[in-house]
mmCIF file with all atom_site columns, C-alpha atoms and ligand atoms in Angstrom:
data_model
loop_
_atom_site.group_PDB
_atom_site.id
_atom_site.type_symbol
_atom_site.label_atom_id
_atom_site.label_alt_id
_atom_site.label_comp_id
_atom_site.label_asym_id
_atom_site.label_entity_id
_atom_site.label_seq_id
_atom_site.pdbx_PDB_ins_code
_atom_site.Cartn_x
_atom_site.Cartn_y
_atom_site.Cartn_z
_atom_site.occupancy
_atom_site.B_iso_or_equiv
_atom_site.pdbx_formal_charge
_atom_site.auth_seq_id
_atom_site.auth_comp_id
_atom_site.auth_asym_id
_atom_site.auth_atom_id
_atom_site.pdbx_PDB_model_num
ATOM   1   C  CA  . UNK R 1 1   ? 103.970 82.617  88.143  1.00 95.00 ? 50  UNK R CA  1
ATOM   2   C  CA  . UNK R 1 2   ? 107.034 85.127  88.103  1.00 96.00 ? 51  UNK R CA  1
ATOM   3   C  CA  . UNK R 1 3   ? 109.274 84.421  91.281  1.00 96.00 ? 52  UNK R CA  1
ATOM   4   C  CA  . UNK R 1 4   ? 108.941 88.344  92.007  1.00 96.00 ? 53  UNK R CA  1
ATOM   5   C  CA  . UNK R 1 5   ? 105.309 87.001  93.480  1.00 97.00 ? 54  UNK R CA  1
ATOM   6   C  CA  . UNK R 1 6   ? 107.261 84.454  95.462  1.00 98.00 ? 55  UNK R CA  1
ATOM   7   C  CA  . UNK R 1 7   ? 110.136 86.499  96.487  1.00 97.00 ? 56  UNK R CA  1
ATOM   8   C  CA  . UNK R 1 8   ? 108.294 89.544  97.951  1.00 98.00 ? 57  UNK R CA  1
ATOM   9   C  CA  . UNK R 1 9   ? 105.808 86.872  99.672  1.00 98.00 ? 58  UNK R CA  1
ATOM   10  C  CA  . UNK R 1 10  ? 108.208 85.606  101.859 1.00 98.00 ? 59  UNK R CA  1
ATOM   11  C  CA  . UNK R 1 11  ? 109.816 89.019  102.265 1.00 98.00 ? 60  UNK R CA  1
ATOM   12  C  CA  . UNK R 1 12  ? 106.304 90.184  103.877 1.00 98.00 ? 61  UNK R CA  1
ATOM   13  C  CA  . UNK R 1 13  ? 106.154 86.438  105.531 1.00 98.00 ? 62  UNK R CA  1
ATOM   14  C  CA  . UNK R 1 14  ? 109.687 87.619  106.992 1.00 98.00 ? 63  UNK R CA  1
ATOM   15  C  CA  . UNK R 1 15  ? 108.844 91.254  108.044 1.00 98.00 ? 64  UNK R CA  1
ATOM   16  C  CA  . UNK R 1 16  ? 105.507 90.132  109.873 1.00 97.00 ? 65  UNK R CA  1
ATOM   17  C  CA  . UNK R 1 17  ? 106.495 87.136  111.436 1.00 98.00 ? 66  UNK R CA  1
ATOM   18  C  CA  . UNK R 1 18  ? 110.475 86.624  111.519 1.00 98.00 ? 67  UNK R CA  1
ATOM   19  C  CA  . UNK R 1 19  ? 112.925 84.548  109.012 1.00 97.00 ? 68  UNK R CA  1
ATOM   20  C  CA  . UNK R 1 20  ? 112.283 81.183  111.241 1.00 98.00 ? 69  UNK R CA  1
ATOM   21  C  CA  . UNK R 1 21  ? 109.058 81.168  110.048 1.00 98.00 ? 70  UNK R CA  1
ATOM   22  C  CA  . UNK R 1 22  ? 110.488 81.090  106.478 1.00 98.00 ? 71  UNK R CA  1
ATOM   23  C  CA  . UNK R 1 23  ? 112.701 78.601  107.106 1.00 97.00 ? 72  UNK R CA  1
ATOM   24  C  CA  . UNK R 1 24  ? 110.002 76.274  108.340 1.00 97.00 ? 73  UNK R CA  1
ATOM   25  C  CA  . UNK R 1 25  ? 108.068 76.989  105.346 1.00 97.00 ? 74  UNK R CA  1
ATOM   26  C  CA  . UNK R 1 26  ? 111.088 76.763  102.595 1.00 97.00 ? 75  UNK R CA  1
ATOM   27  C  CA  . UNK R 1 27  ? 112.350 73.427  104.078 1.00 95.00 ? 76  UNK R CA  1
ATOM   28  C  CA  . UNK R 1 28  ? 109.267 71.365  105.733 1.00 96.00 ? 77  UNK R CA  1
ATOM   29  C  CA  . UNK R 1 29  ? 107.694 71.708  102.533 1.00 95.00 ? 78  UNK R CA  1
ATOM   30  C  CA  . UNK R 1 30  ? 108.386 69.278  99.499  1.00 94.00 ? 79  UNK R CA  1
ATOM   31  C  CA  . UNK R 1 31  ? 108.743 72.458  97.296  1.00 96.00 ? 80  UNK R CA  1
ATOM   32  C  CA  . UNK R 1 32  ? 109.429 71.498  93.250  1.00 95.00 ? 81  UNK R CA  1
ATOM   33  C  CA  . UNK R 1 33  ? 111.111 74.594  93.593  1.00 95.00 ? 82  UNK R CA  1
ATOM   34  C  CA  . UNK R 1 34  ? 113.714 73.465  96.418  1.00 94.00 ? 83  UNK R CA  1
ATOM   35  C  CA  . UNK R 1 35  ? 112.261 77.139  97.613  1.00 94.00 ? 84  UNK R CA  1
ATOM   36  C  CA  . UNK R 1 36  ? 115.077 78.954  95.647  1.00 95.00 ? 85  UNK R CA  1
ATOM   37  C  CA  . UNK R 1 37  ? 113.455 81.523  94.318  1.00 97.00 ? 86  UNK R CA  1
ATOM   38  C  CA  . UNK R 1 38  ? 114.649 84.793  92.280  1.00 95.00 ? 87  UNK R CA  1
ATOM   39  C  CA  . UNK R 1 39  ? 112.087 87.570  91.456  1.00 90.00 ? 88  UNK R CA  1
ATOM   40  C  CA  . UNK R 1 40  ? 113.147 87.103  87.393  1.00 88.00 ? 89  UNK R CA  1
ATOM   41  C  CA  . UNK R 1 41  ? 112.580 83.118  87.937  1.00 94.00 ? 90  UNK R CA  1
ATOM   42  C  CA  . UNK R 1 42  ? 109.222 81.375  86.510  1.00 95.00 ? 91  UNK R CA  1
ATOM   43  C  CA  . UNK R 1 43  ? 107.406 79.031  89.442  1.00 96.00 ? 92  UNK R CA  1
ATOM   44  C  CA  . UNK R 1 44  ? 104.381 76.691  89.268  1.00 95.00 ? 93  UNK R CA  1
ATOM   45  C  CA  . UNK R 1 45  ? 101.393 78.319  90.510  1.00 95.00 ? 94  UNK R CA  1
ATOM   46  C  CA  . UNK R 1 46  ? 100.765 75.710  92.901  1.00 96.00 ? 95  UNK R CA  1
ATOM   47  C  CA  . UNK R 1 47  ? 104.213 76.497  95.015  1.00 97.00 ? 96  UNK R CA  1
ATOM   48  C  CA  . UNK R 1 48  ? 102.197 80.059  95.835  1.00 97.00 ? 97  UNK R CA  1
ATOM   49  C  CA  . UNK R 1 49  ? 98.879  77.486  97.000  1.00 97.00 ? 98  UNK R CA  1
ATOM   50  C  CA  . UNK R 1 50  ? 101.586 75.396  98.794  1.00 97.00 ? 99  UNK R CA  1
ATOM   51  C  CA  . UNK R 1 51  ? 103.169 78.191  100.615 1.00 98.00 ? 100 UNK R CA  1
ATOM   52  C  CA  . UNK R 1 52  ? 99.947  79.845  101.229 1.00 98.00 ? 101 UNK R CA  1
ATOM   53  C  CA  . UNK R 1 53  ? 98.123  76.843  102.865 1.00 98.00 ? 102 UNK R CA  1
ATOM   54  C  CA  . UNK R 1 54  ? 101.416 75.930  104.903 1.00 98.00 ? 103 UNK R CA  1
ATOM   55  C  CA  . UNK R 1 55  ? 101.307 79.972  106.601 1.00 98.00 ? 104 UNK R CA  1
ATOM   56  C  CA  . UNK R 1 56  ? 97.844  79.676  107.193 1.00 98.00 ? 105 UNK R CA  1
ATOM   57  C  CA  . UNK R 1 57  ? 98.072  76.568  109.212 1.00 98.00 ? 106 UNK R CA  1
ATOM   58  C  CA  . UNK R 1 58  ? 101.173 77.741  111.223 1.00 98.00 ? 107 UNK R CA  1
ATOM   59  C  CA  . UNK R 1 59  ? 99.974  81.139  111.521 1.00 98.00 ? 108 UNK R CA  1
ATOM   60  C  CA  . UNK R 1 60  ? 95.562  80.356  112.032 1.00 98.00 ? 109 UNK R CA  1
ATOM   61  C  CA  . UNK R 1 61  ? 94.916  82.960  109.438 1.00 98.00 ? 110 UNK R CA  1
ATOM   62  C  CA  . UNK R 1 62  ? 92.969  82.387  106.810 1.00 98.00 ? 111 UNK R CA  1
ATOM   63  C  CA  . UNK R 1 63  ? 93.915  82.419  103.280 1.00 98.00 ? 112 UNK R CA  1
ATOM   64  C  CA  . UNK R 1 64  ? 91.819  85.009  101.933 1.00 98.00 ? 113 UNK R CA  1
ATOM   65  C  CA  . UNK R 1 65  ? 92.833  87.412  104.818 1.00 98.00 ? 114 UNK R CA  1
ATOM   66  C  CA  . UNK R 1 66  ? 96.628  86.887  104.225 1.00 98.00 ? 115 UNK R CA  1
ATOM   67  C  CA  . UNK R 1 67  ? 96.043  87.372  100.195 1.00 98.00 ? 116 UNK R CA  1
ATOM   68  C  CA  . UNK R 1 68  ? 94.341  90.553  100.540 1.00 98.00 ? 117 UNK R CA  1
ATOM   69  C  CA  . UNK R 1 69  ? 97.302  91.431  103.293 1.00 98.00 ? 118 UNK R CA  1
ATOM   70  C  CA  . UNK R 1 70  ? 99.683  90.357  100.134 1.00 98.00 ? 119 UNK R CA  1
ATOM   71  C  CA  . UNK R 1 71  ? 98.207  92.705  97.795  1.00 98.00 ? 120 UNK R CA  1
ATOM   72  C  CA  . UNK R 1 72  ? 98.687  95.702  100.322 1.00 98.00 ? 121 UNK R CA  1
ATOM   73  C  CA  . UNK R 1 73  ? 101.800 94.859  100.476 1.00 98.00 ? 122 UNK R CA  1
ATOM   74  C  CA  . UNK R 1 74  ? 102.750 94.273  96.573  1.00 98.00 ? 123 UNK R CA  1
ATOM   75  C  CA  . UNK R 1 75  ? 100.641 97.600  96.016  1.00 98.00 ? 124 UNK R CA  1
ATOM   76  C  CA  . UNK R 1 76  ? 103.764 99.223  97.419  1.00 97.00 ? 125 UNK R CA  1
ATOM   77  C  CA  . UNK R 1 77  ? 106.861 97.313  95.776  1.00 97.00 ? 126 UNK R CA  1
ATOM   78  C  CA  . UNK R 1 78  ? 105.168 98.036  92.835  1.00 97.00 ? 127 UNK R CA  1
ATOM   79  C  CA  . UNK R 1 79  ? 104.999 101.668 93.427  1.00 97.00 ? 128 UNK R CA  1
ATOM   80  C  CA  . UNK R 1 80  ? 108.638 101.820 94.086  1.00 97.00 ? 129 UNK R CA  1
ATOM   81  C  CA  . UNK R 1 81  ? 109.671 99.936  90.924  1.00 94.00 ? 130 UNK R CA  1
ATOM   82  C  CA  . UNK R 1 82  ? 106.881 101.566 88.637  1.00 94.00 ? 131 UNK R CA  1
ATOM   83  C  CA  . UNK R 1 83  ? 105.824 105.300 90.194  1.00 95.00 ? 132 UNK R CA  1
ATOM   84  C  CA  . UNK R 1 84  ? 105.624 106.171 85.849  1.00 94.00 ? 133 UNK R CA  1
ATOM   85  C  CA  . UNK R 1 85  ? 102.181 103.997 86.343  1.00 95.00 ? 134 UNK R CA  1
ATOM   86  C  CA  . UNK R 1 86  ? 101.184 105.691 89.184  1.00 96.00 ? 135 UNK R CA  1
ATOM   87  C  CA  . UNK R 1 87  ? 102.071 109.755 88.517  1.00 94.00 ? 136 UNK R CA  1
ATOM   88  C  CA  . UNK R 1 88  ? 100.700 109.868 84.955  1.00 93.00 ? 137 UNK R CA  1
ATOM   89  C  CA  . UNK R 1 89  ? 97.002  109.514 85.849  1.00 96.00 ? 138 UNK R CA  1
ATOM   90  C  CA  . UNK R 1 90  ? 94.791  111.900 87.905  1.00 95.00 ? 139 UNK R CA  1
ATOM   91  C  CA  . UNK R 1 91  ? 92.986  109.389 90.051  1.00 96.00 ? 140 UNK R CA  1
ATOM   92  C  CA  . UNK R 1 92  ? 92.502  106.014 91.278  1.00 97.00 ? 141 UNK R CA  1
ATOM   93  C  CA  . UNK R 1 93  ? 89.755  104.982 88.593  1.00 98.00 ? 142 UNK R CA  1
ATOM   94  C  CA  . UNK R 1 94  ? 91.984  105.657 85.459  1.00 97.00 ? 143 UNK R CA  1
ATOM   95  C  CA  . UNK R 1 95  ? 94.503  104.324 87.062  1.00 98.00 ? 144 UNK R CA  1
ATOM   96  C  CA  . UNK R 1 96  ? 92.859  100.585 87.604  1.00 98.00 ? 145 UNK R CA  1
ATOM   97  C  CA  . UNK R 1 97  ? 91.070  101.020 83.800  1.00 97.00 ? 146 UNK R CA  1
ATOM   98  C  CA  . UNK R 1 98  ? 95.159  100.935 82.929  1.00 97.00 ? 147 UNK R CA  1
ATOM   99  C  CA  . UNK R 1 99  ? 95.752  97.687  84.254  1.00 98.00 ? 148 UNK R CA  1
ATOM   100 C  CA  . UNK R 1 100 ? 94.373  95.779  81.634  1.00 97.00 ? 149 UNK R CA  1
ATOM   101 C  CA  . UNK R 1 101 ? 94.622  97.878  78.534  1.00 94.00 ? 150 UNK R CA  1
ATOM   102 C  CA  . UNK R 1 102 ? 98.185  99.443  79.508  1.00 96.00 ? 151 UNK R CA  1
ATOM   103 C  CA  . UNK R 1 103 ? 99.652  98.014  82.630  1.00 97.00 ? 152 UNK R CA  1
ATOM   104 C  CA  . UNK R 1 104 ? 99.383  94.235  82.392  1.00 97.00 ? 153 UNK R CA  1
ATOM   105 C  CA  . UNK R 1 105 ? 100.269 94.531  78.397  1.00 97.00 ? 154 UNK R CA  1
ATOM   106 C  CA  . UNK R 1 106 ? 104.011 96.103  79.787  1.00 95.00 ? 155 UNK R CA  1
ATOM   107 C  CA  . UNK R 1 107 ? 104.051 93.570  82.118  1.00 94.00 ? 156 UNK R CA  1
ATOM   108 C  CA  . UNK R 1 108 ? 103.723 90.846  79.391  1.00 95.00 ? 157 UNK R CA  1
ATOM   109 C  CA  . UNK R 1 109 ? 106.214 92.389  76.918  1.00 95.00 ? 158 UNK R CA  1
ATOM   110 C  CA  . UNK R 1 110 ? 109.066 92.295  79.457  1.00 91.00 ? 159 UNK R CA  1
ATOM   111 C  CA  . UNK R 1 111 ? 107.671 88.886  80.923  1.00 91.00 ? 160 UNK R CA  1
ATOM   112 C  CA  . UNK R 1 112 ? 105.979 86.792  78.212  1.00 91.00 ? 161 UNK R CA  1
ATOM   113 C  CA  . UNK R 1 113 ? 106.035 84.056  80.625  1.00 90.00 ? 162 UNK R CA  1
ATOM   114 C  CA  . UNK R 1 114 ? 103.754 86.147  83.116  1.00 94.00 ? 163 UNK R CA  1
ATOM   115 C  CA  . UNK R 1 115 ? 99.937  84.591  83.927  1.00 96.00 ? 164 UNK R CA  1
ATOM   116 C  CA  . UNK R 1 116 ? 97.951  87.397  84.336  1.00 97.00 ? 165 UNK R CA  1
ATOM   117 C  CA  . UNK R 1 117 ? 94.518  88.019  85.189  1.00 98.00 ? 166 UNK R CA  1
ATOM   118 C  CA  . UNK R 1 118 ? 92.096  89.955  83.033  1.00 98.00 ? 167 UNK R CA  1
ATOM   119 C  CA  . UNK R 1 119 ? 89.946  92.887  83.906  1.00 98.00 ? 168 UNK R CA  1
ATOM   120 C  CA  . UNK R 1 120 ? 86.824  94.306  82.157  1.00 98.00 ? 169 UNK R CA  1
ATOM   121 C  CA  . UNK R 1 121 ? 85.940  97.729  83.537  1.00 98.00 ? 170 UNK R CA  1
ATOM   122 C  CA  . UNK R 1 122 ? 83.107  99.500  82.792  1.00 98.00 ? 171 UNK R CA  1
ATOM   123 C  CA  . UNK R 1 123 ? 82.749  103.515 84.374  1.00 97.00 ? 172 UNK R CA  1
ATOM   124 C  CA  . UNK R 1 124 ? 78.948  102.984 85.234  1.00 98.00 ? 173 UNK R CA  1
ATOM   125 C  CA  . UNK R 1 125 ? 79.047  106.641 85.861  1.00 96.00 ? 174 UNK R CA  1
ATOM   126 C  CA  . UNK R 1 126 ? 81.814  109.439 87.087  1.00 95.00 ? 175 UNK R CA  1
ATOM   127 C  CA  . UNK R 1 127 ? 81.706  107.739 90.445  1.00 97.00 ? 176 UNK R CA  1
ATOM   128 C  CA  . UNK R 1 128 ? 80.860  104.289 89.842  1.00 98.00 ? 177 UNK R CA  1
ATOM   129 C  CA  . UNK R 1 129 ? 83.720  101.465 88.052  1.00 98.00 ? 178 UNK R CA  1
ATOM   130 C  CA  . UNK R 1 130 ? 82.633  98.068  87.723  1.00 98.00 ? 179 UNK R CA  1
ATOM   131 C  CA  . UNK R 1 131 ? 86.222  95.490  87.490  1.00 98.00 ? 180 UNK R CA  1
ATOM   132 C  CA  . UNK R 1 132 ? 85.462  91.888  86.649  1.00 98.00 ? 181 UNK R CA  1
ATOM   133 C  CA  . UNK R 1 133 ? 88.238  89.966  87.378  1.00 98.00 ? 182 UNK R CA  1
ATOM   134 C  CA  . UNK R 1 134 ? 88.736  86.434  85.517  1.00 98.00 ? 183 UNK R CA  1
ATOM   135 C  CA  . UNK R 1 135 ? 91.472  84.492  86.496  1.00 98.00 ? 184 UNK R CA  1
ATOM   136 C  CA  . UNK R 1 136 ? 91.711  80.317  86.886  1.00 97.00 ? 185 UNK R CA  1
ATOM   137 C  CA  . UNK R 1 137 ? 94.519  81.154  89.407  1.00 97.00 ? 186 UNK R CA  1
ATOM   138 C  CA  . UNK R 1 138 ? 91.545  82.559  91.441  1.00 97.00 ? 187 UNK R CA  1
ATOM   139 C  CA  . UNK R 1 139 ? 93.169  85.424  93.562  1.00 98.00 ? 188 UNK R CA  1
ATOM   140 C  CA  . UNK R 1 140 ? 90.803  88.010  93.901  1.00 98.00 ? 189 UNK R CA  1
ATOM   141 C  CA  . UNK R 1 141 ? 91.458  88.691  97.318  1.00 98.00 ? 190 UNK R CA  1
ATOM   142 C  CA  . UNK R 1 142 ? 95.010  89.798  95.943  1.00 98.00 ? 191 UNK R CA  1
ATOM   143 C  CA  . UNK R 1 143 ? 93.222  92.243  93.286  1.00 98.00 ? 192 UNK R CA  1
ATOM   144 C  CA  . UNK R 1 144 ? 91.135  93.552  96.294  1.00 98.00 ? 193 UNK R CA  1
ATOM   145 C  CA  . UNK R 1 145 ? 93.809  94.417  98.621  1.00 98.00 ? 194 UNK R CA  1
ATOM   146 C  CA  . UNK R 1 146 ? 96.143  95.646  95.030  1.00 98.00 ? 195 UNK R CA  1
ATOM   147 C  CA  . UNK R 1 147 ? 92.621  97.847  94.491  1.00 98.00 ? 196 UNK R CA  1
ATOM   148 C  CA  . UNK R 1 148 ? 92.389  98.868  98.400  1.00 98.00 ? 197 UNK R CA  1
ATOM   149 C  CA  . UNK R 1 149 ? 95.861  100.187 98.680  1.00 98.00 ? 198 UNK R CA  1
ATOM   150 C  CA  . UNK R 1 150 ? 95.487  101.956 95.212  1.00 98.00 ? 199 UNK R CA  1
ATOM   151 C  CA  . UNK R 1 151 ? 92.127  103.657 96.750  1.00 98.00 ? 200 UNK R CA  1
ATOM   152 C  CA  . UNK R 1 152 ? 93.896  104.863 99.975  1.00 98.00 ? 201 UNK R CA  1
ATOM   153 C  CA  . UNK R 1 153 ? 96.754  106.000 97.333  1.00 98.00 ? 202 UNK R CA  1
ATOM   154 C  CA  . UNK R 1 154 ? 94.877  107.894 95.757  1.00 97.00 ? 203 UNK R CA  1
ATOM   155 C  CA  . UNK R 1 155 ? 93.448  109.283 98.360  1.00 97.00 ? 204 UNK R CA  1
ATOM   156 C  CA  . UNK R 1 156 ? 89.953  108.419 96.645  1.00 96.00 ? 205 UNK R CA  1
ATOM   157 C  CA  . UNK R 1 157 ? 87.802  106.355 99.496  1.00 97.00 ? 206 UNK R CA  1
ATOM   158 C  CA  . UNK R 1 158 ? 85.116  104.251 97.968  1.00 98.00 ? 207 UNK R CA  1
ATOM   159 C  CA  . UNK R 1 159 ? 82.409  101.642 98.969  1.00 98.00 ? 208 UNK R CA  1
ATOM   160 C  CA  . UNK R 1 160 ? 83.354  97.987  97.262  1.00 98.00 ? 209 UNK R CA  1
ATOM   161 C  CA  . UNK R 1 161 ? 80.853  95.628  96.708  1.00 98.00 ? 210 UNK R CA  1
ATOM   162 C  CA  . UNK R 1 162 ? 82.402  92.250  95.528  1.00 98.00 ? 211 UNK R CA  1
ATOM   163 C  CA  . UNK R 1 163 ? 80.335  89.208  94.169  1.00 98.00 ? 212 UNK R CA  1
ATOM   164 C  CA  . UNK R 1 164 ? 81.264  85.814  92.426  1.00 98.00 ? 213 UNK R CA  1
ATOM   165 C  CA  . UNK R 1 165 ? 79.871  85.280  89.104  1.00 98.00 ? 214 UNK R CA  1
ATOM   166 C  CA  . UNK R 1 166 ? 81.476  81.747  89.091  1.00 98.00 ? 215 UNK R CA  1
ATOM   167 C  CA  . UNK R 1 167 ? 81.435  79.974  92.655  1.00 98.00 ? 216 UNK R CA  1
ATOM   168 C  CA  . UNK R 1 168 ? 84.786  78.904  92.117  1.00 98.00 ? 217 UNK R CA  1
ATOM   169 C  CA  . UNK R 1 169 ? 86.205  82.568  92.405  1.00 98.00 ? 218 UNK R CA  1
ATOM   170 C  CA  . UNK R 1 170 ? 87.509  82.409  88.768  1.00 98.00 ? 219 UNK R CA  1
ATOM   171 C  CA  . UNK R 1 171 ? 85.079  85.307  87.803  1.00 98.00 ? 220 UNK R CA  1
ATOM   172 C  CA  . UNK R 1 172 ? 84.516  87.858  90.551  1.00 98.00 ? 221 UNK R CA  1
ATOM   173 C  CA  . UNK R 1 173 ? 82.556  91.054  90.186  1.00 98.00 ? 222 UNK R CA  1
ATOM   174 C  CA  . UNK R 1 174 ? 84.103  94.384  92.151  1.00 98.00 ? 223 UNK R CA  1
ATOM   175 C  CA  . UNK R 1 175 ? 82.129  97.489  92.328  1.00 98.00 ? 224 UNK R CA  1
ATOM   176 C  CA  . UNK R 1 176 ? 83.504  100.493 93.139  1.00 98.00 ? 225 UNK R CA  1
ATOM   177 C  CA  . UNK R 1 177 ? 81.458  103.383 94.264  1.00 98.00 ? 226 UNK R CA  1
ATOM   178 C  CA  . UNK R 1 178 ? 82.822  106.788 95.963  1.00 97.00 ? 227 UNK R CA  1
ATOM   179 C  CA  . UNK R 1 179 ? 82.129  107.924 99.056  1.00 96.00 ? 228 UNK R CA  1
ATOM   180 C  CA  . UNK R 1 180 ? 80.057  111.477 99.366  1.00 84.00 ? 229 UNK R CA  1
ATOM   181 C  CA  . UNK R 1 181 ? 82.044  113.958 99.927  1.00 72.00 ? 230 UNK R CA  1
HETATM 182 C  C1  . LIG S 2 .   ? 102.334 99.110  88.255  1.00 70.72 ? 419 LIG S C1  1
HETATM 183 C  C2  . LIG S 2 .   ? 101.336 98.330  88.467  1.00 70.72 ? 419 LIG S C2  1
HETATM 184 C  C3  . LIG S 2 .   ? 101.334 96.822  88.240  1.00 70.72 ? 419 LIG S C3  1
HETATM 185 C  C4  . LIG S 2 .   ? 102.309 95.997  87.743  1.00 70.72 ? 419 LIG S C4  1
HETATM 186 C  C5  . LIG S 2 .   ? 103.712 96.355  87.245  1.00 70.72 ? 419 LIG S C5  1
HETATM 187 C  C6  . LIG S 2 .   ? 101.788 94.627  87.819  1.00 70.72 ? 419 LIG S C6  1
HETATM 188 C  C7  . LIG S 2 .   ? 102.490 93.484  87.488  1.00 70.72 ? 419 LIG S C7  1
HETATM 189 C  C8  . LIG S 2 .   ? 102.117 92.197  87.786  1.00 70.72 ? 419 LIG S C8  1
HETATM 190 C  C9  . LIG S 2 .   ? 102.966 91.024  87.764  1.00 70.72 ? 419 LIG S C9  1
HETATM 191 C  C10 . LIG S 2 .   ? 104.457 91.009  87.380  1.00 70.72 ? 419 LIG S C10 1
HETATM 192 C  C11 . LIG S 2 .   ? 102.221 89.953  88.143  1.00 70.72 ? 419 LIG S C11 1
HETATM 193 C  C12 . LIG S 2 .   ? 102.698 88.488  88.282  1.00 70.72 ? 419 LIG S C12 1
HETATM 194 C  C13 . LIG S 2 .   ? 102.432 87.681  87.048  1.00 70.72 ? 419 LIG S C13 1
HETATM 195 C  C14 . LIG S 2 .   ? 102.876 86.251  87.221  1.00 70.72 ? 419 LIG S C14 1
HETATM 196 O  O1  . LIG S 2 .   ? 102.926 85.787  88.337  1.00 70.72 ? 419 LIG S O1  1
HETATM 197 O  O2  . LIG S 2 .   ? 103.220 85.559  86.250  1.00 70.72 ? 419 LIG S O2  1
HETATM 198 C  C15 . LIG S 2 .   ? 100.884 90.445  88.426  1.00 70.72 ? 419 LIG S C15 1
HETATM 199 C  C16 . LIG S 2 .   ? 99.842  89.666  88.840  1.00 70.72 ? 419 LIG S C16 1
HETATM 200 C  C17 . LIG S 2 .   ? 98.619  90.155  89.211  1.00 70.72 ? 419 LIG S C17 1
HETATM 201 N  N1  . LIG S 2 .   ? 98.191  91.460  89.083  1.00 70.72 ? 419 LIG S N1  1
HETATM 202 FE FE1 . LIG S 2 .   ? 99.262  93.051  88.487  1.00 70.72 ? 419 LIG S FE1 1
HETATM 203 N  N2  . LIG S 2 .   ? 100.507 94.658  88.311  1.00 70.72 ? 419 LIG S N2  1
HETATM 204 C  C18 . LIG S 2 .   ? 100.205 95.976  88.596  1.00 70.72 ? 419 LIG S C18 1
HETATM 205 C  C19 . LIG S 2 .   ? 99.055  96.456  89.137  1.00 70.72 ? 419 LIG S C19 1
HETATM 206 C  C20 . LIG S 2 .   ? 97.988  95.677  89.494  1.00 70.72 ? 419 LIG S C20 1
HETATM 207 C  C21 . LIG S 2 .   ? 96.806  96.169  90.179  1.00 70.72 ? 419 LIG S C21 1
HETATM 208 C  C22 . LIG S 2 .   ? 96.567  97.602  90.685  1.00 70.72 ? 419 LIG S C22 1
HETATM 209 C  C23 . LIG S 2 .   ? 95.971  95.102  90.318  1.00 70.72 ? 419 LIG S C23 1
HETATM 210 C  C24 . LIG S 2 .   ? 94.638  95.073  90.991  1.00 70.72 ? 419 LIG S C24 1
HETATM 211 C  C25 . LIG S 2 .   ? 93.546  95.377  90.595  1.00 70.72 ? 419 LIG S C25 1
HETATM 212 C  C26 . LIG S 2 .   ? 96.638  93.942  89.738  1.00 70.72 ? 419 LIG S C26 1
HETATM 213 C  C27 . LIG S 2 .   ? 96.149  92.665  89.736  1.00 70.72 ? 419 LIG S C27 1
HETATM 214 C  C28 . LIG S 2 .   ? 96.917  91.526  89.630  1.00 70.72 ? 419 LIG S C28 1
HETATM 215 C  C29 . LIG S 2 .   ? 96.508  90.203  90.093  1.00 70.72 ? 419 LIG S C29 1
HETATM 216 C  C30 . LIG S 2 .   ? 95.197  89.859  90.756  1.00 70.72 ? 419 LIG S C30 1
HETATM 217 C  C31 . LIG S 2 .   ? 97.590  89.327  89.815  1.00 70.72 ? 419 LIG S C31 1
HETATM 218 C  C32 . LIG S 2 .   ? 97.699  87.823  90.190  1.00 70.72 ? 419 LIG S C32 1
HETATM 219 C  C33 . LIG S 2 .   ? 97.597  86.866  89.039  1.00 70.72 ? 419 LIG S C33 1
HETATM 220 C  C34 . LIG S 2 .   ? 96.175  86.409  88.760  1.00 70.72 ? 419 LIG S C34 1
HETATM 221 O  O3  . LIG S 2 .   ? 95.234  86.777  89.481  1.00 70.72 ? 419 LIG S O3  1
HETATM 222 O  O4  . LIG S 2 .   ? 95.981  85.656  87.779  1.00 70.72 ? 419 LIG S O4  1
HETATM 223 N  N3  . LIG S 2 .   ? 97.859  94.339  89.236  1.00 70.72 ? 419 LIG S N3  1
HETATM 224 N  N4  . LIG S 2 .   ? 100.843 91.821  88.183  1.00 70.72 ? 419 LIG S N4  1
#
């Protein structure tokens, strides 16, 4: 996992609940990492679980909630970096059909080390996109708070309906249908 995941974690960790909290975390935990972490740096996956069940416990949130809070948050660092993704389509839905067959594909050229997910979308019809997300890092409640962000971005507000198609969250099913005007 590319230490840009790690790095801007603890920088929301910071923001929302102070640097001693990220202290804690970085030294009470027997990181491989030693917790030295650059945003160009590759990390084990399970440093991200580590940290992740370690706020949870010291903060009584739950893991899905802070994910989801995650992607909200990464929504915007990656606006700031990348606005080229963001200006060059006209809406929200051609904007998350880019992840996969445009986005991501960047992403892995400059980063061949990067473990992305992988999205199928389907338009069911002009206000209707189906996302299946397949992952075996199983963070979908990081794609829905990425995808929530990118709705209220786009100023484009839609119902989602999520479902697993594998109870392990390693295949989840998002639905995405637009609000009546
Ligand atoms: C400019 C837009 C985007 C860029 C540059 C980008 C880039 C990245 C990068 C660098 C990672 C980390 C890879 C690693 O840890 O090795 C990542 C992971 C991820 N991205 Fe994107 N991303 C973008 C938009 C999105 C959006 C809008 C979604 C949501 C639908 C999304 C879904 C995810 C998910 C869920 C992961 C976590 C890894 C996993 O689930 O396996 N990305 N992305």
């Amino acid at each position: 996992m590319k230490g840009i995941v790690f790095t801007e974690f603890l920088e929301m960790v910071e923001q929302k609940f102070g640097y001693e909290l990220v202290d804690k975390m970085l030294t009470e935990n027997d990181l491989e990492s030693k917790g030295a972490y650059t945003s160009i740096g590759t990390y084990n996956y399970s440093e991200m679980v580590q940290l992740l069940v370690d706020l949870s416990a010291r903060t009584e949130i739950d893991i899905p909630t802070l994910l989801k809070e995650y992607g909200k948050y990464f929504f915007d660092i990656l606006y700031n970096s990348y606005p080229q993704f963001f200006n060059t389509v006209p809406n929200s839905f051609v904007f998350l059909e880019s992840i996969e067959n445009h986005i991501h594909i960047e992403v892995k050229k400059i980063y061949p080390k990067a473990e992305l997910p992988t999205f199928e979308t389907k338009m069911i019809d002009q206000d209707t996109l189906e996302m299946i997300y397949h992952s075996e890092r199983k963070m979908a409640d990081f794609a829905e708070g990425l995808i929530l962000r990118t709705l209220n971005h786009f100023q484009d507000p839609c119902t989602i309906n999520r479902e697993n198609i594998k109870e392990d969250g390693s295949i989840v099913k998002f639905l995405l249908v637009r609000n009546k005007k």
